[in-house]
CSV table of C-alpha atoms and ligand atoms in Angstrom, one decimal:
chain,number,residue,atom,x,y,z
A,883,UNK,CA,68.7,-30.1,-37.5
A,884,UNK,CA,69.3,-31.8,-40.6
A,885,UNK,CA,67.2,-34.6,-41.9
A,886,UNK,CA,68.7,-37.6,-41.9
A,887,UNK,CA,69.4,-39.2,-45.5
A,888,UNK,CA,66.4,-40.6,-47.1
A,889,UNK,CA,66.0,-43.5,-49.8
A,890,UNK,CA,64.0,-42.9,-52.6
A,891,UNK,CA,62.6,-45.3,-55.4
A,892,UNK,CA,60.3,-43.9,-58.8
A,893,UNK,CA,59.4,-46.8,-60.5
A,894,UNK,CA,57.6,-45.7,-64.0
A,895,UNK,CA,56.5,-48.8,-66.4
A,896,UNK,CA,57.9,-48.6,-70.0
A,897,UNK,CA,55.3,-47.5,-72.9
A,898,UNK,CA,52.9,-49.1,-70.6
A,899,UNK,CA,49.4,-49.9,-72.3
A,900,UNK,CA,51.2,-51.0,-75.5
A,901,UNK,CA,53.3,-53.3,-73.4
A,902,UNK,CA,50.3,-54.8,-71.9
A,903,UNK,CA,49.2,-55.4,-74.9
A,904,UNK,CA,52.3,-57.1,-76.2
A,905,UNK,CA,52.4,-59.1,-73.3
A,906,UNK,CA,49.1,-60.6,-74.1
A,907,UNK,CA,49.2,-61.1,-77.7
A,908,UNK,CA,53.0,-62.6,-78.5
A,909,UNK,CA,52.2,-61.3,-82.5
A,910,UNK,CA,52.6,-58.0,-81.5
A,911,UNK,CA,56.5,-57.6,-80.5
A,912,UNK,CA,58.3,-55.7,-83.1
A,913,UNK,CA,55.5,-54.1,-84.6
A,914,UNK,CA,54.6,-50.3,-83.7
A,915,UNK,CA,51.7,-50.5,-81.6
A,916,UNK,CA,49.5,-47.8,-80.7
A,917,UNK,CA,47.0,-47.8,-78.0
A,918,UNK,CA,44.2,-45.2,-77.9
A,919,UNK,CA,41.0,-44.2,-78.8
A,920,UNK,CA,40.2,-45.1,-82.5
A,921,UNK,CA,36.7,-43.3,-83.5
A,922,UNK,CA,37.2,-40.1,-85.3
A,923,UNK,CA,38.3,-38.0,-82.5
A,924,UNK,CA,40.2,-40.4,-80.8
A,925,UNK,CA,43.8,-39.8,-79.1
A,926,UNK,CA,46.9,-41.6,-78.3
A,927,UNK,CA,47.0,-43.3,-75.0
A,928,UNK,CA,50.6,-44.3,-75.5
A,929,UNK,CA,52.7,-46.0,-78.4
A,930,UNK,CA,55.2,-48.3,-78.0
A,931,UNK,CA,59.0,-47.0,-78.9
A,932,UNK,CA,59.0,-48.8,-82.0
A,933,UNK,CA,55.9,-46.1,-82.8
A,934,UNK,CA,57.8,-43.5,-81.9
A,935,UNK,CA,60.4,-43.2,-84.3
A,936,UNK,CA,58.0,-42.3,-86.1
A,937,UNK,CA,56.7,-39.6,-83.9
A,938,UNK,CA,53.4,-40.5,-82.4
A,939,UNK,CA,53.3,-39.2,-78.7
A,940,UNK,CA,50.6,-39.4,-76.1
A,941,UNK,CA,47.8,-37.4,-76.4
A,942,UNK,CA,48.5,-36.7,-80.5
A,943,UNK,CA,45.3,-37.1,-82.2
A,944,UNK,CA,44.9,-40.7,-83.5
A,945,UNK,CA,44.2,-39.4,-87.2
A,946,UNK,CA,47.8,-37.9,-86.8
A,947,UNK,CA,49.4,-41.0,-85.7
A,948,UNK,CA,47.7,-42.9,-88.5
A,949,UNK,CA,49.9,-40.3,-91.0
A,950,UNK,CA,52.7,-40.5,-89.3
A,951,UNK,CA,52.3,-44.4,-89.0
A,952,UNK,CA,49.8,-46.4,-90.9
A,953,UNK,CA,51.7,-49.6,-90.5
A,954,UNK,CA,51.1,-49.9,-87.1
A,955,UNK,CA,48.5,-51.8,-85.0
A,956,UNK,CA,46.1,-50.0,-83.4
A,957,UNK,CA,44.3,-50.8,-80.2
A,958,UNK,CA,41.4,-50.0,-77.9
A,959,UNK,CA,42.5,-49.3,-74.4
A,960,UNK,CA,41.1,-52.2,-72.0
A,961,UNK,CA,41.1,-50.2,-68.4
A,962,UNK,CA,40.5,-52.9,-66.4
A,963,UNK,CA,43.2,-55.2,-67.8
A,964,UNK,CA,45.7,-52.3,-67.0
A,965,UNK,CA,44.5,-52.1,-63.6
A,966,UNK,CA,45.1,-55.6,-62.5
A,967,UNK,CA,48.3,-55.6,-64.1
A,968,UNK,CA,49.2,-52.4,-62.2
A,969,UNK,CA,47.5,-54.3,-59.1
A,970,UNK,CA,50.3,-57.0,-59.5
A,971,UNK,CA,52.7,-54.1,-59.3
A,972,UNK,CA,51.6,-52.5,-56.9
A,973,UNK,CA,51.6,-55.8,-54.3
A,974,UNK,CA,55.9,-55.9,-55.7
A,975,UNK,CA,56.2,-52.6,-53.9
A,976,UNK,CA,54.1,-53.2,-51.0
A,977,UNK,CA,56.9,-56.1,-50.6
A,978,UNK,CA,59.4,-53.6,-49.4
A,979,UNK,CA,57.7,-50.7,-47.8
A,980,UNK,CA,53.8,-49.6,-47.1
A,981,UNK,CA,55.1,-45.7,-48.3
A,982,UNK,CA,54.1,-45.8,-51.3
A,983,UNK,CA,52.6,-42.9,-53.2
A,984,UNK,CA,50.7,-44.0,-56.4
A,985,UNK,CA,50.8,-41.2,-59.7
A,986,UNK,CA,49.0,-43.3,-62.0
A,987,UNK,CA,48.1,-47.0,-62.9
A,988,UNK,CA,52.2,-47.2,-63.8
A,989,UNK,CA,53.9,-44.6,-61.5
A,990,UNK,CA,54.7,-44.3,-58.2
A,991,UNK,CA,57.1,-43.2,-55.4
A,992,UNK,CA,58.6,-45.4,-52.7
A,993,UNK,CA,60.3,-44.4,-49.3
A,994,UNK,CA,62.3,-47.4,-48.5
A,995,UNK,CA,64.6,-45.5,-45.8
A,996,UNK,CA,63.3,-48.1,-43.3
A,997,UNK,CA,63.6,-51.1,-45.5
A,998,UNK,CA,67.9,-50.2,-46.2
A,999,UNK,CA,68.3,-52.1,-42.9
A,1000,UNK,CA,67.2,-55.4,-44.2
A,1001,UNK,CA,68.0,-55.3,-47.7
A,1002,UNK,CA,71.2,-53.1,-47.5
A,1003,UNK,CA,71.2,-50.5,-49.7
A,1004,UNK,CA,68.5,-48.4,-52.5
A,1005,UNK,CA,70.1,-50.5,-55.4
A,1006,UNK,CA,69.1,-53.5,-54.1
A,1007,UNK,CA,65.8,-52.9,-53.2
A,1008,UNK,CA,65.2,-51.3,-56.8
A,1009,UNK,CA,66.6,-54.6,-58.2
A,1010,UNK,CA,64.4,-56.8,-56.8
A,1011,UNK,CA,61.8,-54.5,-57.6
A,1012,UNK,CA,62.8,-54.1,-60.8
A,1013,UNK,CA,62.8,-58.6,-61.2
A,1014,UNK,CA,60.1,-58.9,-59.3
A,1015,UNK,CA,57.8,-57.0,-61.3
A,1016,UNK,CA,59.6,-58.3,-64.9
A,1017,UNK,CA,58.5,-62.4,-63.7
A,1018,UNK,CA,55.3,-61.9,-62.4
A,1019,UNK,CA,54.3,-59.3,-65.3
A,1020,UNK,CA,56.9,-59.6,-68.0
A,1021,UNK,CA,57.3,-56.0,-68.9
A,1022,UNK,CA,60.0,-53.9,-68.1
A,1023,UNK,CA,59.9,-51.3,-65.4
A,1024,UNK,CA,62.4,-48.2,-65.6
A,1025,UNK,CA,63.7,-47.4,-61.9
A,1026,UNK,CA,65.4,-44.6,-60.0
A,1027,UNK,CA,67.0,-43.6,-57.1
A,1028,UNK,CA,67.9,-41.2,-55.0
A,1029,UNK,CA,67.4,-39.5,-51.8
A,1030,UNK,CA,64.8,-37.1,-53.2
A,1031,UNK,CA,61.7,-37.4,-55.2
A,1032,UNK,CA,63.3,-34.8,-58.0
A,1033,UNK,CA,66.1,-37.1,-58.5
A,1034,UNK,CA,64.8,-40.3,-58.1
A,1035,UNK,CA,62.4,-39.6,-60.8
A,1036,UNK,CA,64.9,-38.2,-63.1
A,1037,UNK,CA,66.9,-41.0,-62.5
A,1038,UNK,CA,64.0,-43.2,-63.9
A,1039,UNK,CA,63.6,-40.7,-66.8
A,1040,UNK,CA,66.7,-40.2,-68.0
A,1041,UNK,CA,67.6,-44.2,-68.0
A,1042,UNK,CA,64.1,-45.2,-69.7
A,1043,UNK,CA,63.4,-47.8,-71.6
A,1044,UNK,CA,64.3,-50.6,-69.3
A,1045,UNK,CA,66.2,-47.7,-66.8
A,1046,UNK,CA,67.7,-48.3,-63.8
A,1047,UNK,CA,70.0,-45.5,-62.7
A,1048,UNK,CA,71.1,-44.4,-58.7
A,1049,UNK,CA,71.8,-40.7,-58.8
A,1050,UNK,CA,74.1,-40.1,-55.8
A,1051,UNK,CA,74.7,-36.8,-54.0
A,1052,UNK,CA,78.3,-36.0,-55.6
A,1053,UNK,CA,76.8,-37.3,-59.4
A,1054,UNK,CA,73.6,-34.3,-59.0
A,1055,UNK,CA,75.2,-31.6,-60.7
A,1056,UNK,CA,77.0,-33.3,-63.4
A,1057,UNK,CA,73.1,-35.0,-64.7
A,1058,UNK,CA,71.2,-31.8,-63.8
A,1059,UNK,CA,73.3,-29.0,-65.5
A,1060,UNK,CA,72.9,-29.9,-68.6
A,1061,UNK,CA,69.2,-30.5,-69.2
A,1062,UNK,CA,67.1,-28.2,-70.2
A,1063,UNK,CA,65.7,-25.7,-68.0
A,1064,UNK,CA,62.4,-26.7,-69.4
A,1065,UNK,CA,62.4,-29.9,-67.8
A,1066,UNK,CA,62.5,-29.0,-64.1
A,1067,UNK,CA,59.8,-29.6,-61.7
A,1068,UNK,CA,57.8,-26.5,-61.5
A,1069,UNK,CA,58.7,-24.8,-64.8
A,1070,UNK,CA,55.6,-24.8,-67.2
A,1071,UNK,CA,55.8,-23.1,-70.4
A,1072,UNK,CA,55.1,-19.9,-69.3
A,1073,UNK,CA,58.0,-19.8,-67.2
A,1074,UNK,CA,60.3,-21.9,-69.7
A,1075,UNK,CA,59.6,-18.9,-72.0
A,1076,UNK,CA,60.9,-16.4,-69.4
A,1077,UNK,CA,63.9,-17.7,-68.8
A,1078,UNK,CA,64.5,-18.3,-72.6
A,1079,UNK,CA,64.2,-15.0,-72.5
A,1080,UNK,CA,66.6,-14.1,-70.4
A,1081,UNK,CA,69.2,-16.4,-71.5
A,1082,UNK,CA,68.9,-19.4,-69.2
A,1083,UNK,CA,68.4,-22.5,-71.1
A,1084,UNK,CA,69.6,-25.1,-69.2
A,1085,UNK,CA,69.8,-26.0,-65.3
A,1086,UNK,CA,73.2,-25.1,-65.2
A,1087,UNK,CA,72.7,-21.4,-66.7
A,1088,UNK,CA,70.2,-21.3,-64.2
A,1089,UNK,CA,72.5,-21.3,-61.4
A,1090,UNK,CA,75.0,-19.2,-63.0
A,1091,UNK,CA,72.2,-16.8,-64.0
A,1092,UNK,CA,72.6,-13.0,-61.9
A,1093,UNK,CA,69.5,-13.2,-58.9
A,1094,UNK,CA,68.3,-10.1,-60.4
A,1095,UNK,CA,68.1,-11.7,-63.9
A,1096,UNK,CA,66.1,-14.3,-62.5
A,1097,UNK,CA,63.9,-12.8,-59.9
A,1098,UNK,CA,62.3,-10.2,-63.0
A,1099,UNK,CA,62.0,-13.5,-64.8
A,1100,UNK,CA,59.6,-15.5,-62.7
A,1101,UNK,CA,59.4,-13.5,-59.6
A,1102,UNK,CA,61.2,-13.6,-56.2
A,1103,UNK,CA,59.2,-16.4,-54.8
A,1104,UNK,CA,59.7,-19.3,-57.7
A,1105,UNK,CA,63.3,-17.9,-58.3
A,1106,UNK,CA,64.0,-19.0,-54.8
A,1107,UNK,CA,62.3,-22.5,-55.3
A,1108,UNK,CA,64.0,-23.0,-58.8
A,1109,UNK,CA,67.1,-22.5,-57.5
A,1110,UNK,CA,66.7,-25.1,-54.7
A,1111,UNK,CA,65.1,-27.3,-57.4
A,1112,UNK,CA,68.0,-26.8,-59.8
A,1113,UNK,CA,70.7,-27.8,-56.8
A,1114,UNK,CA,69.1,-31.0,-56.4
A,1115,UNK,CA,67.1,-30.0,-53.2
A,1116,UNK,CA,63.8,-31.5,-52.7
A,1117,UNK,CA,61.9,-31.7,-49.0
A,1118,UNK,CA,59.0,-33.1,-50.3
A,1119,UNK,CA,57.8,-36.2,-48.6
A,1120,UNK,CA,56.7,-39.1,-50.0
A,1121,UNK,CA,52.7,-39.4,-48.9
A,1122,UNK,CA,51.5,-42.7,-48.5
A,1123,UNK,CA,48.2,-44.0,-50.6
A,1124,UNK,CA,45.8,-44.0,-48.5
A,1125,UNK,CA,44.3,-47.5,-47.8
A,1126,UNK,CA,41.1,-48.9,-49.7
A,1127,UNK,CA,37.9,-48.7,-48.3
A,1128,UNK,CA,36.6,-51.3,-50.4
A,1129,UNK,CA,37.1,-53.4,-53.4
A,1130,UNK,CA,34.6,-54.0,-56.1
A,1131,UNK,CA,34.3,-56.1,-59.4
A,1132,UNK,CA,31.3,-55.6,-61.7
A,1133,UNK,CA,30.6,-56.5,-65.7
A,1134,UNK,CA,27.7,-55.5,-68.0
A,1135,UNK,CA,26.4,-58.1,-70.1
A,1136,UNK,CA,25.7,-56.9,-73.6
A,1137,UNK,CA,23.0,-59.4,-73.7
A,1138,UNK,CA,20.4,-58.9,-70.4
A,1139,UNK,CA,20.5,-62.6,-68.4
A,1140,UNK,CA,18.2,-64.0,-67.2
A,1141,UNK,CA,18.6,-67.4,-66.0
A,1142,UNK,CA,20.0,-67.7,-62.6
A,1143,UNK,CA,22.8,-70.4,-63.3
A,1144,UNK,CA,24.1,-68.0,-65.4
A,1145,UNK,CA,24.1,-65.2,-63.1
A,1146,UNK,CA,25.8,-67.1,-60.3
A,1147,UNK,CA,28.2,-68.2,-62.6
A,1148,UNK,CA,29.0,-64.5,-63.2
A,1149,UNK,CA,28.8,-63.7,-59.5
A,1150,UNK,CA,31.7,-66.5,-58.5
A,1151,UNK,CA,33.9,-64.8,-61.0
A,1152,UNK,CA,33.6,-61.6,-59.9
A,1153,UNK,CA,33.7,-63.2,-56.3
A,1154,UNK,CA,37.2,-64.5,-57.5
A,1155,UNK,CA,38.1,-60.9,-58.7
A,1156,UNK,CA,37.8,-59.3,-55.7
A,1157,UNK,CA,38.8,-62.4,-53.6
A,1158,UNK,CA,42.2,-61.9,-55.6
A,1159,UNK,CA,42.8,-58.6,-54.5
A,1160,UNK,CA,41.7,-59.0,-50.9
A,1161,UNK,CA,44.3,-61.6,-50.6
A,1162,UNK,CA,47.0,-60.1,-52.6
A,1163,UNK,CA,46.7,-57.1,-50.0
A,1164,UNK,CA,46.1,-59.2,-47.5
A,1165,UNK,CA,43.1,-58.0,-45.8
A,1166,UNK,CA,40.0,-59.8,-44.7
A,1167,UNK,CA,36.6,-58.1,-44.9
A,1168,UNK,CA,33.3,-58.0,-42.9
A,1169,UNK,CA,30.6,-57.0,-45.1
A,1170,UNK,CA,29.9,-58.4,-49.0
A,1171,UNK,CA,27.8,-56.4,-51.1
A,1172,UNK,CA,25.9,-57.2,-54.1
A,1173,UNK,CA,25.1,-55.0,-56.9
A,1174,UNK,CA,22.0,-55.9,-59.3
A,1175,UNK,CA,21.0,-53.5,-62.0
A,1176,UNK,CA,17.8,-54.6,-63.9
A,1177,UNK,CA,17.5,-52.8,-67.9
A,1178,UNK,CA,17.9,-50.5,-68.0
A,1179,UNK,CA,18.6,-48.4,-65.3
A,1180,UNK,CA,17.1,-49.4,-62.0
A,1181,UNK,CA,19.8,-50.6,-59.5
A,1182,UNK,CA,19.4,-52.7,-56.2
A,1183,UNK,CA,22.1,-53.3,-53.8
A,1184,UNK,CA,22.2,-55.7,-50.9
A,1185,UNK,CA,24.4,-56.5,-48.3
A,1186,UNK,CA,25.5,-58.8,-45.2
A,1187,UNK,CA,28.3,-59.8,-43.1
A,1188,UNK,CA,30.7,-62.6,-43.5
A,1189,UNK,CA,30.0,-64.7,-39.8
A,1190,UNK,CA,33.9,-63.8,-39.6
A,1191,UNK,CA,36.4,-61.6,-41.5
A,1192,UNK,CA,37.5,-63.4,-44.6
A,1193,UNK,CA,38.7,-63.1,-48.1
A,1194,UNK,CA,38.4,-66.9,-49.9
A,1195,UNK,CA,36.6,-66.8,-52.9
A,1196,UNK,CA,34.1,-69.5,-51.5
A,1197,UNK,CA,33.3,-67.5,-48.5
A,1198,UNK,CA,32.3,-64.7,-50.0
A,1199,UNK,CA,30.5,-66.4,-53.2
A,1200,UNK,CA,28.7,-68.2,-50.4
A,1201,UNK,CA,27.6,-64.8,-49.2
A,1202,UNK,CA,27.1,-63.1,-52.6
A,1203,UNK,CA,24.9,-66.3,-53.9
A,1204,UNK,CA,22.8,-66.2,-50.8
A,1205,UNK,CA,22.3,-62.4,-52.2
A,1206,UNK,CA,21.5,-63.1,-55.1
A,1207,UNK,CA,18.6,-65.8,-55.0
A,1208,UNK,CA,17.0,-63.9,-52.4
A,1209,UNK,CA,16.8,-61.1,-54.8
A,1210,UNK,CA,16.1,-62.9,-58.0
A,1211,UNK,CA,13.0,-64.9,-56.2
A,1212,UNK,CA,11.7,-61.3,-55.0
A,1213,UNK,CA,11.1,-60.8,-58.6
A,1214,UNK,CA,8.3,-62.0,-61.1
A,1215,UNK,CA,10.6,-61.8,-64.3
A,1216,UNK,CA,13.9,-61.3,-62.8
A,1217,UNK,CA,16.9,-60.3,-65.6
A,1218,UNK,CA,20.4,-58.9,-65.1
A,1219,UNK,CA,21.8,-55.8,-67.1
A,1220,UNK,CA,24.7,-55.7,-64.6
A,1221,UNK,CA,26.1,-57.6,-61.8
A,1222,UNK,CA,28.7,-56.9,-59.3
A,1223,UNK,CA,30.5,-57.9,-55.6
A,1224,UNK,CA,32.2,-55.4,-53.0
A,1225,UNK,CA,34.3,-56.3,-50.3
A,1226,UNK,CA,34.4,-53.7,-47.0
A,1227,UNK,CA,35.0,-53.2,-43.2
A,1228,UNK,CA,38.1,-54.6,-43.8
A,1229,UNK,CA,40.3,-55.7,-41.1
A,1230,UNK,CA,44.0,-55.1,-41.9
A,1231,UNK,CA,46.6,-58.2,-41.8
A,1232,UNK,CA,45.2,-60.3,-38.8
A,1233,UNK,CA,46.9,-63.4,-39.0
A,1234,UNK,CA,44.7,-66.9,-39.3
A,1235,UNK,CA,44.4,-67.3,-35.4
A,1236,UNK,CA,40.9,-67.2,-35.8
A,1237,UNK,CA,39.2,-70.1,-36.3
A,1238,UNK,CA,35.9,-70.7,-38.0
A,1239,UNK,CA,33.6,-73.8,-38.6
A,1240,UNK,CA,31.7,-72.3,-41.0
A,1241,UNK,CA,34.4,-71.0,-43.1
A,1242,UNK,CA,35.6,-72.4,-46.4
A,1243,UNK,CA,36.9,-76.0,-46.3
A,1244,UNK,CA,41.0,-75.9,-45.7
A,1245,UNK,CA,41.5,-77.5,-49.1
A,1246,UNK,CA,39.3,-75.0,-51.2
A,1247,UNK,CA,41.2,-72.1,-49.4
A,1248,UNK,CA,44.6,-73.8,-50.3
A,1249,UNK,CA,43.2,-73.5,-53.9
A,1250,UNK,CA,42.6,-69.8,-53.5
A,1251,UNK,CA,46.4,-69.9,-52.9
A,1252,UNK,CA,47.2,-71.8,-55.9
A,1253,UNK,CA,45.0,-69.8,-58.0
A,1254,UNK,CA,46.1,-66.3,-57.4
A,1255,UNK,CA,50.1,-67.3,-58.1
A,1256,UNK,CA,48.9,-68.9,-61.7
A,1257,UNK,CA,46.4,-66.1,-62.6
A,1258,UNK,CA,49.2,-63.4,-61.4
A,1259,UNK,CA,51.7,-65.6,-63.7
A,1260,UNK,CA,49.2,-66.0,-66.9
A,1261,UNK,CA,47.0,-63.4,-66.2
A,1262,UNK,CA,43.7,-62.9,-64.5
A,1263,UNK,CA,41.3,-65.3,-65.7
A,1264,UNK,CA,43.4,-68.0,-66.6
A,1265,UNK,CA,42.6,-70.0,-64.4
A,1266,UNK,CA,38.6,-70.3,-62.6
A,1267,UNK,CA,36.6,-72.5,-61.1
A,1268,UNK,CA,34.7,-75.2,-62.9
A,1269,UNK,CA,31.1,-73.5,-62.1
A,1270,UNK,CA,32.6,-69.9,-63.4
A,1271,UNK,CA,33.3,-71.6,-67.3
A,1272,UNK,CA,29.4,-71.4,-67.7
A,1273,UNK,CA,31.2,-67.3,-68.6
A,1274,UNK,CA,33.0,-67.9,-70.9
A,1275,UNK,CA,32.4,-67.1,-74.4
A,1276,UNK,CA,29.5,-64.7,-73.1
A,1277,UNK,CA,31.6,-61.7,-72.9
B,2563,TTP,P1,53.3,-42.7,-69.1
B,2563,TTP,O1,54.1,-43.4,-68.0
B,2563,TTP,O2,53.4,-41.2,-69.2
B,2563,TTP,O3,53.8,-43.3,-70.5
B,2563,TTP,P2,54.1,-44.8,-70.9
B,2563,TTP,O4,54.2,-45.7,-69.7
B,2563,TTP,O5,53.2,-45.2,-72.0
B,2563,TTP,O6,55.6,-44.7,-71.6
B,2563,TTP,P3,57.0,-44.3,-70.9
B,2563,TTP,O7,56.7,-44.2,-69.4
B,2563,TTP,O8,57.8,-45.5,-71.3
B,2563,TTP,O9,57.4,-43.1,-71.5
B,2563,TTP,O10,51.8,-43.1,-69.0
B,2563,TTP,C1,51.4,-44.4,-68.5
B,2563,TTP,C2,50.1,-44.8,-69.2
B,2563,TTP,O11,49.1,-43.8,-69.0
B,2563,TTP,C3,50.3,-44.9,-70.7
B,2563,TTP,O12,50.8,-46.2,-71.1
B,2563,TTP,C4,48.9,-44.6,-71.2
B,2563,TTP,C5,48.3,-43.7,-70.2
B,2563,TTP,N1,48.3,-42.3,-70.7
B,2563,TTP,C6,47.2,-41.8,-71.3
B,2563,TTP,O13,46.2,-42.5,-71.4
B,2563,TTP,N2,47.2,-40.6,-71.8
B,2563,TTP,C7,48.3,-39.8,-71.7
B,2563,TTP,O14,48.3,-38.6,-72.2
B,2563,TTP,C8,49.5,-40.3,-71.1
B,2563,TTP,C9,50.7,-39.4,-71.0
B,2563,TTP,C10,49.4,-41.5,-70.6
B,2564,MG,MG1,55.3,-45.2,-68.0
């Protein structure tokens, strides 16, 4: 029986570090910026297109990039930053479907076959992705669609920078043929070579190519995949992430602390951290974690339940503080290396029917609220509580 037609988005974020990094420092657009490791035997993470006129590509040693292009600015990744961008993307796709399989911090796959219903067609739903992700992040995603996986992501691919291209079933031919075999699913550069050397350079000589030619070229078994591939045909499902077991936030002080103002003060921002994400996937957890490391090396974790499931930041700070003292007054000198909060047991999208009187105030959980749509606008951080600012300029 045939399948029915499925719809399928790839949604890949344009020169995506580098764009971070534009987005957070305004002096940057225009320039060539190039984001990677910068010691002596650094590599590119990934250079912005301006950069690549020039030539510098992912994974090119940093020393070549700086010959190709010495004008440009250079820039230490910052992991975590990425990550809560890419969280903010990921909660615009969780929007339209849960199917979602993740291929990096800036790439993923969406089903959306039982989202057409409500939001009509593919094109739609990759507009409003598309928007969606350009307000609440400011960079530019490159989208495509299709009803496979191959051709969805060529479809982001070939329209990239700032893509957004449908391939339809009677338009596969006329964008596969041409490209070069090279570039197919499934052909490495082992098998590229082969078929160079049997004449098939493109897609399209592919399918012209004699069975025999192309069975001695990669063997019977890929020749009959490749030629499936090179129609357009692609079975393979999109497999859904699956969901987190728990969400932690942590930070290393470069200089050990050791009064315990300070420490809580560190402990409600990371409570807001992983607060933040609890609500922005909407779940509530059970059980807070603490995680203590005393210099250098020696590591204490404790834990305890939230009297109901919950995800406001004073809730859980109330737990993680309680934590915390009873640890630090365990200790004759007690100092911090490292502290961090982890939110598990979680109990997936129950709505607020539950009441509780020991819970957070109404109005400090409205501020939650408030909180997470500024901090997703301006970036995480930008806006704390009063008792977290004791942070700042410590990091
Ligand atoms: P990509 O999506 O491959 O590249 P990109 O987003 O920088 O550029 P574009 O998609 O517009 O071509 O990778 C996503 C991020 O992953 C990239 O910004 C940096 C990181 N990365 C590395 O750290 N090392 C690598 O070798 C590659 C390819 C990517
Ligand atoms: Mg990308």
């Amino acid at each position: 029986m045939p399948h029915a037609p499925r719809a399928i988005i790839h949604v890949d974020m344009d020169a995506f570090y580098a764009s971070v990094e534009e987005r957070d420092d305004p002096g940057l657009v225009g320039k060539p910026v190039i984001v990677g490791g910068l010691g002596r035997r650094g590599v590119v993470s990934t250079a912005n297109y301006q950069a690549r006129k020039y030539g510098v590509r992912s994974a090119m040693p940093t020393s070549e990039a700086r010959r190709r292009c010495p004008q440009a600015v250079y820039i230490h990744p910052r992991h975590e930053r990425y990550a809560a961008i890419s969280a903010v993307v990921f909660d615009v796709f969780a929007e339209y479907t849960p199917m979602i399989e993740g291929l990096s911090l800036d790439e993923a796959f969406l089903d959306v076959t039982g989202s057409l219903r409500l939001f009509s067609s593919v094109e739609v739903i990759g507009r409003r992705i598309k928007d969606s992700i350009r307000e609440r992040t400011g960079l530019n995603a490159s989208v495509g669609m299709a009803h496979n996986k191959l051709l969805a992501k060529l479809g982001s691919e070939l329209s990239k920078p700032n893509g957004f291209l449908v391939i339809r079933p009677d338009e596969v031919r006329g964008y596969l043929d041409p490209l070069p075999i090279g570039r197919m699913w499934t052909v490495g550069k082992v098998a590229e070579e082969a078929l160079h050397r049997v004449g098939i350079r493109t897609i399209g000589d592919l399918l012209r190519a004699d069975a025999w030619r192309l069975n001695k070229a990669v063997g019977e078994r890929h020749a009959a995949q490749l030629r499936a591939l090179c129609v357009g045909e692609d079975e393979r499902p999109v497999v859904a992430d699956a969901p987190e077991v728990s969400i932690g936030a942590e930070w290393t002080f470069d200089v050990d602390v050791d009064d315990l103002a300070i420490a809580e003060a560190w402990m409600l921002r990371q409570c807001e951290r992983v607060g933040a994400r609890a609500r922005g996937r909407d779940v509530k957890a059970r059980t807070v974690a603490v995680k203590l490391r005393e210099p250098p090396f020696v590591t204490h974790s404790r834990q305890a339940q939230l009297p109901v499931p919950g995800n406001a930041t004073p809730d859980i700070y109330a737990v993680a503080r309680r934590l915390l003292n009873v640890w630090w007054h365990q200790h004759p000198r007690p100092r911090l290396r490292l502290l961090g909060v982890t939110l598990s047991g979680f109990d997936a999208r129950h709505g607020d029917e539950q009441q509780d009187m020991f819970a957070a105030p109404a109005a400090e959980k409205r501020s939650d609220g408030v909180q997470d749509r500024i901090n997703e606008r301006f970036g995480a951080g930008a806006l704390v509580r009063a008792g977290v600012l004791k942070t700042r300029g410590r990091e």
